[in-house]
Structure formats: structure tokens, C-alpha cells
Short mmCIF file of N, CA, C and O in Angstrom, two decimals:
data_model
loop_
_atom_site.label_atom_id
_atom_site.label_comp_id
_atom_site.label_asym_id
_atom_site.label_seq_id
_atom_site.Cartn_x
_atom_site.Cartn_y
_atom_site.Cartn_z
N UNK A 1 7.76 3.41 -0.05
CA UNK A 1 7.23 2.20 -0.36
C UNK A 1 6.53 2.35 -1.84
O UNK A 1 6.44 3.57 -2.19
N UNK A 2 6.15 1.27 -2.35
CA UNK A 2 5.64 1.36 -3.71
C UNK A 2 4.78 0.13 -3.93
O UNK A 2 4.88 -0.91 -3.35
N UNK A 3 4.11 0.23 -5.16
CA UNK A 3 3.33 -1.02 -5.66
C UNK A 3 3.42 -0.75 -7.22
O UNK A 3 3.31 0.28 -7.76
N UNK A 4 3.54 -1.90 -7.89
CA UNK A 4 3.25 -1.95 -9.30
C UNK A 4 2.04 -2.66 -9.46
O UNK A 4 1.84 -3.81 -9.20
N UNK A 5 1.08 -1.92 -10.17
CA UNK A 5 -0.22 -2.44 -10.40
C UNK A 5 -0.73 -1.95 -11.72
O UNK A 5 -0.74 -0.67 -12.04
N UNK A 6 -1.31 -2.84 -12.45
CA UNK A 6 -1.85 -2.51 -13.73
C UNK A 6 -0.90 -1.69 -14.68
O UNK A 6 -1.30 -0.74 -15.34
N UNK A 7 0.29 -2.01 -14.62
CA UNK A 7 1.28 -1.40 -15.51
C UNK A 7 1.83 -0.04 -14.96
O UNK A 7 2.51 0.74 -15.61
N UNK A 8 1.42 0.36 -13.74
CA UNK A 8 1.84 1.71 -13.22
C UNK A 8 2.52 1.60 -11.90
O UNK A 8 2.01 0.68 -10.98
N UNK A 9 3.55 2.27 -11.59
CA UNK A 9 4.24 2.31 -10.28
C UNK A 9 3.60 3.40 -9.47
O UNK A 9 3.63 4.55 -9.98
N UNK A 10 3.13 3.16 -8.26
CA UNK A 10 2.67 4.10 -7.45
C UNK A 10 3.53 4.06 -6.17
O UNK A 10 3.68 3.02 -5.68
N UNK A 11 3.90 5.23 -5.69
CA UNK A 11 4.77 5.33 -4.45
C UNK A 11 4.05 6.07 -3.41
O UNK A 11 3.08 6.92 -3.68
N UNK A 12 4.49 5.68 -2.16
CA UNK A 12 3.85 6.47 -0.98
C UNK A 12 4.82 6.51 0.15
O UNK A 12 5.95 5.82 0.07
N UNK A 13 4.53 7.19 1.18
CA UNK A 13 5.02 7.26 2.37
C UNK A 13 4.17 6.60 3.53
O UNK A 13 3.06 7.01 3.53
N UNK A 14 4.81 5.93 4.34
CA UNK A 14 3.98 5.20 5.44
C UNK A 14 4.41 5.71 6.85
O UNK A 14 5.65 5.78 7.06
N UNK A 15 3.38 6.07 7.62
CA UNK A 15 3.74 6.49 8.92
C UNK A 15 3.37 5.25 9.85
O UNK A 15 2.26 4.94 10.05
N UNK A 16 4.33 4.52 10.37
CA UNK A 16 4.25 3.44 11.07
C UNK A 16 3.38 3.66 12.46
O UNK A 16 2.76 2.67 12.91
N UNK A 17 3.59 4.82 12.99
CA UNK A 17 2.92 5.07 14.29
C UNK A 17 1.56 5.27 14.05
O UNK A 17 0.62 4.63 14.73
N UNK A 18 1.21 6.12 13.08
CA UNK A 18 -0.33 6.36 12.87
C UNK A 18 -0.90 5.32 11.79
O UNK A 18 -2.15 5.44 11.72
N UNK A 19 -0.11 4.58 11.27
CA UNK A 19 -0.57 3.54 10.24
C UNK A 19 -1.23 4.24 9.10
O UNK A 19 -2.13 3.71 8.41
N UNK A 20 -0.70 5.47 8.74
CA UNK A 20 -1.35 6.27 7.65
C UNK A 20 -0.40 6.08 6.44
O UNK A 20 0.81 6.13 6.62
N UNK A 21 -0.96 6.10 5.22
CA UNK A 21 -0.16 5.94 4.07
C UNK A 21 -0.53 7.12 3.13
O UNK A 21 -1.78 7.40 2.87
N UNK A 22 0.41 7.89 2.79
CA UNK A 22 0.17 9.00 1.78
C UNK A 22 0.80 8.81 0.50
O UNK A 22 1.98 8.40 0.43
N UNK A 23 0.12 8.82 -0.49
CA UNK A 23 0.52 8.63 -1.80
C UNK A 23 1.37 9.82 -2.52
O UNK A 23 0.81 10.88 -2.25
N UNK A 24 2.52 9.51 -2.96
CA UNK A 24 3.45 10.56 -3.44
C UNK A 24 3.50 10.55 -4.95
O UNK A 24 4.08 11.44 -5.58
N UNK A 25 2.93 9.56 -5.63
CA UNK A 25 2.89 9.46 -7.15
C UNK A 25 1.65 8.78 -7.66
O UNK A 25 0.97 8.17 -6.77
N UNK A 26 1.41 8.80 -8.88
CA UNK A 26 0.26 8.19 -9.44
C UNK A 26 -0.99 8.91 -9.50
O UNK A 26 -0.97 10.27 -9.15
N UNK A 27 -2.13 8.32 -9.72
CA UNK A 27 -3.39 9.18 -10.03
C UNK A 27 -3.86 9.74 -8.73
O UNK A 27 -4.70 10.73 -8.75
N UNK A 28 -3.49 9.24 -7.63
CA UNK A 28 -4.00 9.78 -6.22
C UNK A 28 -2.99 10.49 -5.48
O UNK A 28 -3.11 10.57 -4.24
N UNK A 29 -1.78 10.98 -6.11
CA UNK A 29 -0.73 11.63 -5.39
C UNK A 29 -1.31 12.76 -4.55
O UNK A 29 -2.18 13.49 -4.87
N UNK A 30 -0.76 12.82 -3.25
CA UNK A 30 -1.15 13.67 -2.30
C UNK A 30 -2.24 13.30 -1.43
O UNK A 30 -2.52 13.94 -0.34
N UNK A 31 -2.93 12.26 -1.69
CA UNK A 31 -4.03 11.72 -0.84
C UNK A 31 -3.51 10.89 0.28
O UNK A 31 -2.52 10.13 0.05
N UNK A 32 -4.04 10.96 1.43
CA UNK A 32 -3.61 10.21 2.59
C UNK A 32 -4.75 9.35 3.03
O UNK A 32 -5.84 9.73 3.02
N UNK A 33 -4.37 8.07 3.43
CA UNK A 33 -5.33 7.04 3.84
C UNK A 33 -5.06 6.55 5.25
O UNK A 33 -3.87 6.56 5.70
N UNK A 34 -6.05 6.29 5.98
CA UNK A 34 -5.97 5.79 7.28
C UNK A 34 -5.38 4.44 7.46
O UNK A 34 -5.26 3.91 8.64
N UNK A 35 -5.05 3.75 6.44
CA UNK A 35 -4.47 2.42 6.50
C UNK A 35 -3.91 1.99 5.24
O UNK A 35 -4.26 2.58 4.17
N UNK A 36 -2.99 1.01 5.24
CA UNK A 36 -2.44 0.62 3.88
C UNK A 36 -3.45 0.01 3.08
O UNK A 36 -3.58 0.08 1.76
N UNK A 37 -4.45 -0.65 3.62
CA UNK A 37 -5.48 -1.37 2.89
C UNK A 37 -6.40 -0.37 2.29
O UNK A 37 -6.81 -0.51 1.07
N UNK A 38 -6.75 0.70 2.97
CA UNK A 38 -7.51 1.81 2.39
C UNK A 38 -6.90 2.45 1.11
O UNK A 38 -7.43 2.66 -0.02
N UNK A 39 -5.60 2.62 1.18
CA UNK A 39 -4.81 3.08 0.10
C UNK A 39 -4.77 2.14 -1.00
O UNK A 39 -4.81 2.47 -2.21
N UNK A 40 -4.58 0.80 -0.70
CA UNK A 40 -4.56 -0.13 -1.78
C UNK A 40 -5.95 -0.28 -2.50
O UNK A 40 -5.88 -0.32 -3.75
N UNK A 41 -6.99 -0.23 -1.73
CA UNK A 41 -8.28 -0.26 -2.49
C UNK A 41 -8.48 0.95 -3.35
O UNK A 41 -8.96 0.70 -4.53
N UNK A 42 -8.06 2.11 -2.93
CA UNK A 42 -8.16 3.45 -3.69
C UNK A 42 -7.28 3.23 -5.06
O UNK A 42 -7.77 3.55 -6.06
N UNK A 43 -6.19 2.66 -4.87
CA UNK A 43 -5.21 2.41 -6.05
C UNK A 43 -5.88 1.51 -7.01
O UNK A 43 -5.99 1.78 -8.24
N UNK A 44 -6.38 0.43 -6.60
CA UNK A 44 -6.97 -0.67 -7.31
C UNK A 44 -8.14 0.00 -8.07
O UNK A 44 -8.37 -0.35 -9.31
N UNK A 45 -9.05 0.68 -7.36
CA UNK A 45 -10.24 1.26 -7.95
C UNK A 45 -9.80 2.32 -9.04
O UNK A 45 -10.51 2.41 -10.06
N UNK A 46 -8.92 3.14 -8.84
CA UNK A 46 -8.38 4.08 -9.76
C UNK A 46 -7.75 3.49 -11.07
O UNK A 46 -8.00 3.94 -12.05
N UNK A 47 -6.98 2.40 -10.88
CA UNK A 47 -6.31 1.91 -12.04
C UNK A 47 -6.97 0.69 -12.66
O UNK A 47 -6.48 0.41 -13.80
N UNK A 48 -7.91 0.19 -12.01
CA UNK A 48 -8.58 -1.02 -12.58
C UNK A 48 -10.05 -0.89 -12.49
O UNK A 48 -10.55 -1.58 -11.49
N UNK A 49 -10.74 0.03 -13.16
CA UNK A 49 -12.13 0.27 -12.91
C UNK A 49 -12.97 -0.92 -13.24
O UNK A 49 -14.11 -1.01 -12.81
N UNK A 50 -12.48 -1.92 -14.01
CA UNK A 50 -13.26 -3.02 -14.34
C UNK A 50 -13.29 -4.09 -13.35
O UNK A 50 -13.95 -5.14 -13.41
N UNK A 51 -12.38 -4.05 -12.33
CA UNK A 51 -12.31 -5.10 -11.22
C UNK A 51 -13.58 -5.02 -10.49
O UNK A 51 -14.02 -3.89 -9.82
N UNK A 52 -14.28 -6.10 -10.29
CA UNK A 52 -15.51 -6.02 -9.60
C UNK A 52 -15.47 -5.68 -8.13
O UNK A 52 -16.21 -4.94 -7.62
N UNK A 53 -14.46 -6.25 -7.54
CA UNK A 53 -14.24 -6.04 -5.94
C UNK A 53 -12.80 -5.63 -5.76
O UNK A 53 -11.86 -6.30 -6.02
N UNK A 54 -12.69 -4.34 -5.36
CA UNK A 54 -11.36 -3.80 -5.26
C UNK A 54 -10.64 -4.06 -3.79
O UNK A 54 -9.54 -3.69 -3.59
N UNK A 55 -11.29 -4.84 -2.97
CA UNK A 55 -10.85 -5.05 -1.67
C UNK A 55 -9.46 -5.76 -1.81
O UNK A 55 -9.29 -6.69 -2.62
N UNK A 56 -8.51 -5.19 -1.15
CA UNK A 56 -7.11 -5.65 -1.21
C UNK A 56 -6.38 -5.53 0.24
O UNK A 56 -6.68 -4.53 0.94
N UNK A 57 -5.65 -6.57 0.53
CA UNK A 57 -4.91 -6.45 1.66
C UNK A 57 -3.62 -5.59 1.45
O UNK A 57 -2.67 -5.99 0.92
N UNK A 58 -3.73 -4.35 1.97
CA UNK A 58 -2.62 -3.39 1.78
C UNK A 58 -1.37 -3.81 2.52
O UNK A 58 -0.25 -3.42 1.83
N UNK A 59 -1.38 -4.62 3.48
CA UNK A 59 -0.18 -4.94 4.14
C UNK A 59 0.64 -5.95 3.27
O UNK A 59 1.90 -6.06 3.40
N UNK A 60 0.01 -6.54 2.33
CA UNK A 60 0.77 -7.51 1.26
C UNK A 60 0.81 -6.77 0.01
O UNK A 60 1.76 -7.22 -0.86
N UNK A 61 0.00 -5.77 -0.32
CA UNK A 61 0.02 -5.07 -1.51
C UNK A 61 1.21 -4.22 -1.78
O UNK A 61 1.80 -4.12 -2.74
N UNK A 62 1.55 -3.32 -0.70
CA UNK A 62 2.53 -2.37 -0.74
C UNK A 62 3.83 -3.00 -0.50
O UNK A 62 3.97 -3.99 0.35
N UNK A 63 4.95 -2.55 -1.15
CA UNK A 63 6.30 -3.13 -1.00
C UNK A 63 7.19 -2.10 -0.45
O UNK A 63 7.19 -0.84 -0.66
N UNK A 64 8.30 -2.53 0.39
CA UNK A 64 9.28 -1.70 0.88
C UNK A 64 10.31 -1.46 -0.26
O UNK A 64 10.71 -2.43 -0.85
N UNK A 65 10.60 -0.23 -0.56
CA UNK A 65 11.39 0.12 -1.79
C UNK A 65 12.67 -0.58 -1.69
O UNK A 65 13.21 -1.05 -2.67
N UNK A 66 13.34 -0.49 -0.53
CA UNK A 66 14.84 -1.07 -0.41
C UNK A 66 14.87 -2.58 -0.55
O UNK A 66 15.89 -3.03 -1.01
N UNK A 67 13.79 -3.20 -0.06
CA UNK A 67 13.92 -4.64 0.02
C UNK A 67 12.92 -5.48 -0.92
O UNK A 67 13.05 -6.72 -1.12
N UNK A 68 11.97 -4.82 -1.41
CA UNK A 68 10.92 -5.40 -2.14
C UNK A 68 10.07 -6.37 -1.48
O UNK A 68 9.24 -7.09 -1.87
N UNK A 69 10.15 -6.26 -0.06
CA UNK A 69 9.32 -7.18 0.73
C UNK A 69 7.93 -6.38 0.96
O UNK A 69 7.93 -5.20 1.02
N UNK A 70 6.89 -7.20 1.24
CA UNK A 70 5.65 -6.51 1.64
C UNK A 70 5.87 -5.82 2.88
O UNK A 70 6.60 -6.16 3.76
N UNK A 71 5.05 -4.70 3.07
CA UNK A 71 5.20 -3.92 4.29
C UNK A 71 4.65 -4.65 5.57
O UNK A 71 4.95 -4.13 6.66
N UNK A 72 4.11 -5.74 5.36
CA UNK A 72 3.69 -6.59 6.43
C UNK A 72 4.82 -7.01 7.37
O UNK A 72 4.76 -7.22 8.49
N UNK A 73 6.12 -6.88 6.74
CA UNK A 73 7.26 -7.13 7.59
C UNK A 73 7.50 -6.09 8.59
O UNK A 73 7.98 -6.35 9.70
N UNK A 74 6.95 -4.78 8.44
CA UNK A 74 7.04 -3.86 9.43
C UNK A 74 6.21 -4.19 10.81
O UNK A 74 6.66 -3.92 11.81
N UNK A 75 5.18 -4.88 10.40
CA UNK A 75 4.35 -5.22 11.69
C UNK A 75 4.98 -6.46 12.40
O UNK A 75 4.98 -6.42 13.58
N UNK A 76 5.68 -7.22 11.79
CA UNK A 76 6.31 -8.32 12.32
C UNK A 76 7.55 -7.83 13.10
O UNK A 76 7.81 -8.31 14.35
N UNK A 77 8.27 -6.86 12.56
CA UNK A 77 9.37 -6.22 13.30
C UNK A 77 8.86 -5.62 14.58
O UNK A 77 9.55 -5.68 15.69
N UNK A 78 7.76 -4.85 14.42
CA UNK A 78 7.20 -4.13 15.55
C UNK A 78 6.87 -4.94 16.64
O UNK A 78 6.98 -4.64 17.85
N UNK A 79 6.27 -6.23 16.33
CA UNK A 79 5.77 -7.18 17.32
C UNK A 79 7.04 -7.67 18.12
O UNK A 79 6.82 -8.21 19.24
N UNK A 80 8.15 -7.83 17.50
CA UNK A 80 9.32 -8.48 18.09
C UNK A 80 10.14 -7.48 18.94
O UNK A 80 10.96 -7.98 19.66
N UNK A 81 9.77 -6.30 18.84
CA UNK A 81 10.54 -5.22 19.78
C UNK A 81 9.95 -5.20 21.15
O UNK A 81 8.87 -5.48 21.44
#
């Protein structure tokens, strides 16, 4: 998965069972977060220090690399199984 934010592409790996996201590139590469939203807030804070409120819905922020869809699609697929 990835996001393009503030001119930078940041990539990560998502564990759908644990709902953990580990960043594999960008300023926070190697850091792991307990949710996509926690990872999104960290990326926003790191790349846009002037943003007053970094709160971000990680399920819509992060994109599936193959389809460019928000990772929220993974939750929808999981619910239908």
C-alpha cells in the first residue's frame, strides 16, 4: 500500500489480521502502527508540520498499490466473507 502526500510517496505493509501498518519507505520507514489511522496521522505530522490538526482517516488515506483504491475496500471485502 502507499500514499502520495505533500509531494512524497510513502509505502507500507498492512497486516489485515492485526490491523497493523508498517511503513517501508519515507521519513518513518521501519515504524509500525496499531492502525492505518495512527500511521496516517504520523505521516501527515512528519510531512506537513504546519497542518494544525493531523487527524486523518487512515482507511481512506492509504491506497492499495495494485488498484489505487482506498484500503477501506479491504474492510468491505472482509465483511462480505
